[in-house]
XYZ file of C-alpha atoms in Angstrom:
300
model
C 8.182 -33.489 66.376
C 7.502 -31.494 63.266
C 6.723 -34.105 59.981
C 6.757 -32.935 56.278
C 4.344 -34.689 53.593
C 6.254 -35.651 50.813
C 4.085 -36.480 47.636
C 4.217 -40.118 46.940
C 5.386 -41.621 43.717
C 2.359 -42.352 42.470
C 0.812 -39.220 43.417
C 3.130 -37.027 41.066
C 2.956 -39.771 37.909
C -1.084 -39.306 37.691
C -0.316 -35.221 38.282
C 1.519 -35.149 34.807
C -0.470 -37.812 33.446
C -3.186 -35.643 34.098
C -1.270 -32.446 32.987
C -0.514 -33.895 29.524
C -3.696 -35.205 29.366
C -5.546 -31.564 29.599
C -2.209 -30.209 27.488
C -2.969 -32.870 24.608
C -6.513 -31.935 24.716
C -6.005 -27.977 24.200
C -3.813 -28.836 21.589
C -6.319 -30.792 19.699
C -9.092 -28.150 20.150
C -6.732 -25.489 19.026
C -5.801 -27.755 15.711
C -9.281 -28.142 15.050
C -10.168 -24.810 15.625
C -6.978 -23.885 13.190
C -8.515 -25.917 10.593
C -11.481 -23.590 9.317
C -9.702 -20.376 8.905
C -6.787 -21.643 7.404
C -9.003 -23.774 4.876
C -10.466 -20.367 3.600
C -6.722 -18.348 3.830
C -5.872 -20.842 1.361
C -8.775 -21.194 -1.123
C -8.279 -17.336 -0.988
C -4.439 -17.473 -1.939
C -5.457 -20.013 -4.717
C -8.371 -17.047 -5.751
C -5.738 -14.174 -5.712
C -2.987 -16.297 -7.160
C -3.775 -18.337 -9.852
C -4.939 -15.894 -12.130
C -1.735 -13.846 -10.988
C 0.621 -17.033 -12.172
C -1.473 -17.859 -15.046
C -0.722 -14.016 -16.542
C 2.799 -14.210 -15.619
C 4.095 -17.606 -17.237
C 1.492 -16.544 -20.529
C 3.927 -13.451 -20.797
C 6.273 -16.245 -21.338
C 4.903 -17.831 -23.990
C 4.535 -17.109 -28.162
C 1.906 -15.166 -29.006
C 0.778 -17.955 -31.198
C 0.544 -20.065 -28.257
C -1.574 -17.781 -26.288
C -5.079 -18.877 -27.643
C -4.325 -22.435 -28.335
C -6.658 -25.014 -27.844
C -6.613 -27.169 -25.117
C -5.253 -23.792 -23.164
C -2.198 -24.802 -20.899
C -1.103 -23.300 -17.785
C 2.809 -23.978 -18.496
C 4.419 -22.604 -21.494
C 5.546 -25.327 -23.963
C 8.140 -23.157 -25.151
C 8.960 -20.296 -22.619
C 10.452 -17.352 -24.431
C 11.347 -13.768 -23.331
C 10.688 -12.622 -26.971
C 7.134 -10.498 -25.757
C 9.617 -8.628 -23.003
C 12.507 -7.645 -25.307
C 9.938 -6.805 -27.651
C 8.134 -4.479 -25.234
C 11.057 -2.568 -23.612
C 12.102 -1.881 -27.566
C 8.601 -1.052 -28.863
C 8.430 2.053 -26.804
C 11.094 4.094 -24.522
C 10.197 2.353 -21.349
C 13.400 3.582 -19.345
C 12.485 7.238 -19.954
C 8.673 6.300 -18.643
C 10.663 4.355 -15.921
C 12.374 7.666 -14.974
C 9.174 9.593 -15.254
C 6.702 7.540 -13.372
C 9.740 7.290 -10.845
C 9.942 10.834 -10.153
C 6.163 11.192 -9.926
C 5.682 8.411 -7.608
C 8.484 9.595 -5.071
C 8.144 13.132 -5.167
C 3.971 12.700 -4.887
C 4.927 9.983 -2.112
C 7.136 11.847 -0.081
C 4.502 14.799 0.117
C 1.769 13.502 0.569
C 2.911 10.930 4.027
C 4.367 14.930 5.067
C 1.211 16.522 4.904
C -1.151 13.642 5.537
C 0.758 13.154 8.899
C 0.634 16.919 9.697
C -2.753 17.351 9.099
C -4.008 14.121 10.707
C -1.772 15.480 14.459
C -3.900 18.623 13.968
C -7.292 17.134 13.207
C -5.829 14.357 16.522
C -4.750 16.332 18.959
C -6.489 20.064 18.319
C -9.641 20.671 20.175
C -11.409 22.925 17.981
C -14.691 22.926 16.264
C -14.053 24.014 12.767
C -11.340 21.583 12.484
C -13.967 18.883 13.254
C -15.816 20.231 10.419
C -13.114 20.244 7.987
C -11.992 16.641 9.166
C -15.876 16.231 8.152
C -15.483 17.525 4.472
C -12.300 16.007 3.997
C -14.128 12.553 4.569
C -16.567 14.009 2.321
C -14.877 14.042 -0.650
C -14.071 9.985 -0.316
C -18.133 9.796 -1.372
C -17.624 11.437 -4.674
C -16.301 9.496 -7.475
C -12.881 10.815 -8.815
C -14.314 11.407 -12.025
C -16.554 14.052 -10.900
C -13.638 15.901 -9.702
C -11.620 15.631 -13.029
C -12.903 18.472 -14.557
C -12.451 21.012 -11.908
C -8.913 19.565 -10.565
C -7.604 20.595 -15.075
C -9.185 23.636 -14.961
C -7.555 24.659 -12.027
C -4.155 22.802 -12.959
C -4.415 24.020 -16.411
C -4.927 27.768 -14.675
C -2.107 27.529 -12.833
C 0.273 26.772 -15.527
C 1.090 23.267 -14.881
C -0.800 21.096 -17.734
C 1.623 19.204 -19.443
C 4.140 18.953 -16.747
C 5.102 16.187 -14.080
C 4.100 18.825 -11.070
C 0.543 18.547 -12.852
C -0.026 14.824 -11.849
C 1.657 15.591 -8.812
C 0.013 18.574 -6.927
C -3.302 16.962 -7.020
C -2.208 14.108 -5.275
C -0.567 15.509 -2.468
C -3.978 15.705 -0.166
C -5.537 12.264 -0.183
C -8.394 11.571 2.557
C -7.466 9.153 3.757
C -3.909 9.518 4.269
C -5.264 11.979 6.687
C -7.890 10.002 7.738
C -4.996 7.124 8.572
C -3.087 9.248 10.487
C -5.688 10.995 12.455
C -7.189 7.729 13.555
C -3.201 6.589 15.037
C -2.272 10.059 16.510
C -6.042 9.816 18.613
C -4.801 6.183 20.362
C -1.525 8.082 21.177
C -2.187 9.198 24.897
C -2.524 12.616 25.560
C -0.065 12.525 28.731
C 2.474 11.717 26.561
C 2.302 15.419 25.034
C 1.528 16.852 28.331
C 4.586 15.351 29.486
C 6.300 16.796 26.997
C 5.187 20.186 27.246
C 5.741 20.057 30.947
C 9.102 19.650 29.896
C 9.050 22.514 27.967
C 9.004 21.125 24.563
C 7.491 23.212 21.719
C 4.659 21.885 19.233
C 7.196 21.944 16.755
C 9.440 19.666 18.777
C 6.890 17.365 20.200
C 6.146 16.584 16.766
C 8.923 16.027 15.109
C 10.496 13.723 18.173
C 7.786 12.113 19.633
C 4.610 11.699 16.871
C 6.628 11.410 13.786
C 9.060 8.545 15.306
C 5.311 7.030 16.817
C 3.656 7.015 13.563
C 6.503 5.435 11.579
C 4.549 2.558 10.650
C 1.714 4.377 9.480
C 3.998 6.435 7.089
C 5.320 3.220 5.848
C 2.125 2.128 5.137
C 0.442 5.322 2.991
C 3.841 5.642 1.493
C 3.668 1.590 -0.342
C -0.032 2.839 -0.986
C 0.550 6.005 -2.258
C 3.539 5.052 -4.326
C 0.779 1.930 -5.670
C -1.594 4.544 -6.537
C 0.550 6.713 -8.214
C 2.072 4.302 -10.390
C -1.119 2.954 -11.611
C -2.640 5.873 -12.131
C -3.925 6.247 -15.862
C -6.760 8.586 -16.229
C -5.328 11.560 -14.564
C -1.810 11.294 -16.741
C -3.489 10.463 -19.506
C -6.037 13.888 -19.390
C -2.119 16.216 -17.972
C 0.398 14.872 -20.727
C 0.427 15.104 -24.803
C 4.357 15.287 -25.093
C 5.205 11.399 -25.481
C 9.052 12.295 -23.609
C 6.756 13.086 -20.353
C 4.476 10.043 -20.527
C 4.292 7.267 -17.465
C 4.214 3.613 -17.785
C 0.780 3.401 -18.160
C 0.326 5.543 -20.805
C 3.076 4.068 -22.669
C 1.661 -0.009 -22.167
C -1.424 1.930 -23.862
C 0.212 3.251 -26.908
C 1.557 -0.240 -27.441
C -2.462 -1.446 -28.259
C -3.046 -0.694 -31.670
C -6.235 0.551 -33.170
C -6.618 -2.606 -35.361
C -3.795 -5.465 -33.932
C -2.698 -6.327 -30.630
C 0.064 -7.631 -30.196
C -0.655 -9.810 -26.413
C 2.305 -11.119 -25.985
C 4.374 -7.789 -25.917
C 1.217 -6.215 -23.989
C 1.827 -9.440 -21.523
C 5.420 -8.699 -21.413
C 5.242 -5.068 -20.693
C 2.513 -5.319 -17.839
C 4.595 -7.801 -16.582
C 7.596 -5.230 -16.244
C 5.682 -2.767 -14.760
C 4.476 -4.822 -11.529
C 8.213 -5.217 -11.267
C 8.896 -1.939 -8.546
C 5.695 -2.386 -6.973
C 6.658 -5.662 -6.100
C 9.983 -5.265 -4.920
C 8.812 -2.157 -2.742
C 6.150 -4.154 -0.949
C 8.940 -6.969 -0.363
C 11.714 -4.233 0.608
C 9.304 -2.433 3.386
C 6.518 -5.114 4.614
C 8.978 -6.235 7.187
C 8.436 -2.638 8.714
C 4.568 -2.557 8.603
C 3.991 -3.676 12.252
C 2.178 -2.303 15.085
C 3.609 0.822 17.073
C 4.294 0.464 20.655
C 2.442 3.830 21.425
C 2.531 3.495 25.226
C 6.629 3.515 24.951
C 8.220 6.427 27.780
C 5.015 5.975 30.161
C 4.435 4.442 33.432
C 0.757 2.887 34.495
């Protein structure tokens, strides 16, 4: 006679009393645990964003409210008087258009060539491109103001001062665009390309179809940073331009200070607008910053 033990009753109760009993506990050392770092994320967010709302909602009030005494965080009297007054003091849509075309044409070129040189420096076994990866990293330990001087002379040289494609050619190569790149295109594996080439794929090919569609979160990436650094930029513009048609939106908020009076509530007003496109970009393309499945197409 063949017999089967069935678990008892009792037997299976204390088995998920037990069960829930470990499950409650993980829970509660994982909430405690949670506690800590989320304390800090949000004394940081209160850091980084009250001084961000307190600049915002004084763009919205008087200027004669601005330096009041007690100082208040909410506007008594919200107006949109310092933003009218901005866009009118100066021609903002033709700085718009300006910085615009400097930002995406610079942008555009410089993810292109940042991602091209960063698969040669990746995937190129050569010496002297080791060394020039070398003294492109090299230039990141030099302030930017010690290159000014050379970058107008040779800008100037070429023909290009007081033009857009002045502010733009220099800031096509940027270290570490390539830098970026170069580090993703190493963690891509090697068989992958070897597979492809097997294939008989050309360079040309294997870049275009297989890195470039890899790497499309790093482009995303450079490009919000790139178009950020290009639309702040102030210095270089500043040194390029004299013809007030060609300026950028920096250079314009600037000629609104006067040499004796400023006016903070228009100054308020028109920083205001110009964190407008850098905002909406980062909310229009952070959904597509996210890791790259790089092992995609091969088998362990």
């Amino acid at each position: 006679m063949t017999t089967t033990d069935m678990p008892r009753p009792v037997d299976a109760e204390s088995g998920r009393a037990v069960s829930k009993k470990r499950s409650g506990k993980a829970g509660s050392g994982g909430l405690r645990r949670a506690v800590a770092p989320t304390t800090l994320l949000w004394i940081l967010a209160c850091l980084y964003g009250v001084p961000v709302l307190w600049f915002i909602l004084s763009s919205l009030k008087p200027a004669s409210d601005l330096f009041s005494y007690p100082l208040t965080l909410v506007p008594h009297n919200p107006t949109f008087s310092g933003y009218t007054a901005a866009w009118r003091s100066a021609n903002f849509s033709q700085y718009f258009i300006n910085t615009t075309i400097v930002c995406v044409v610079a942008t555009i070129l410089t993810v292109g060539v940042s991602c091209c040189t960063g698969y040669a420096l990746a995937k190129y076994d050569n010496k002297w491109l080791k060394f020039f990866f070398v003294c492109i990293l090299a230039t990141t330990m030099l302030p930017s103001e010690v290159m000014l001087a050379p970058q107008f002379l040779v800008v100037r040289d070429l023909g290009l001062y007081n033009s857009l494609a002045g502010i733009i050619l220099p800031a096509v190569l940027t270290a570490t665009g390539c830098f970026m790149f170069r580090q993703f295109f190493v963690t891509v594996p090697d068989e992958l390309v070897e597979a492809a080439r097997i294939d008989g794929a050309r360079e040309l090919s294997i870049f275009l179809r297989i890195m470039v569609p890899l790497s499309r979160p790093i482009m995303l990436t450079l490009a919000i940073l790139s178009f950020q650094w290009r639309w702040n930029d102030y210095i270089w513009p500043l040194l390029m331009l004299n013809d007030p048609s060609k300026f950028t939106v920096q250079i314009g908020i600037q000629s609104i200070v006067g040499a004796q009076n400023i006016n903070w509530s228009v100054l308020l007003g028109a920083s205001v607008i110009s964190m407008i496109p850098l905002i909406a970009i980062f909310l229009v393309f952070q959904r597509y910053v996210m890791g790259a499945d790089i092992n995609a197409g091969l088998k362990d």
